[in-house]
Amino acid sequence: MGSTAVPGAKAKPEIDLLIIVNSIREIDAINSGMAELGYDVRGECGIEGRHYYSKNTQSVRTHKVHVCEILHSNVSRQIAFRDYMRDHPKDAQEYAALKMTLAKSNAKGMAEYLEGKQNYIEEIIQTALAQGYGRLNA
């Protein structure tokens, strides 16, 4: 998911994954398995029902994993964003330019960068959902 899943899009060199499960009830087993693979278990990390993991190599983040139940709103939102950007290269380029501008002007760290792109992401997600993006292909 994210920019790494959009061909030709500029993205940080991080693998950003969405794992969809039928039930989050077994999250403790997932947590221990992810920890064994070297991931930091971060809990919901601000999004109820979504479980987040990150992995660093030599102090550089290389992987982010989001685990959600199939009906969690985060699933359709992430898929809608990814698929819309794949189908709309002009918007993907605009988003890349925004991220580059934010990265250059970012004086307060990652929180400022994330906040700076949030409105654009939300607009794309709402447009994408309204156009029928965000459905899982069975």
Phi, psi and omega in degrees: 000178179073190185296332180293343180263007180248108181307132178083353181280143174287136181207154173296153180283064179232139173272125185243108187247148172240119177253126182253126181241156177288325181215134180274359183301335181264027185300329179297321177293320177296315180303313182293322177295319179293320178298320178297330179276002177094012179272146170278127179274114188253000181073207182287333173050048173094352178234107183303131177086353176254133179249133191241140180224145176225153180225133179245148172234121183051048177066015178242128179295127180243337183218143170229134181231132177244128177244125181221153170291154187303327182267004179295138182300333180297329180297305182295325180294315181293318180292321178300314180298309181302309185292322177298313181296324176297322182274348184230077184301330178297316178293323178296321178292320178298318178296318178299318179296319177299314181297321179295317178299315180296320180296323181287324185265358185289109180255343187251008176099190187299323181300319179294318179299311180297317179297322182295333181259355186299315181297319179297314179301315181297320177297316179296315181298315180296318176298314182297314180298320179296333180268006175092008175285162175103004179270141176283139173270120182277000000 
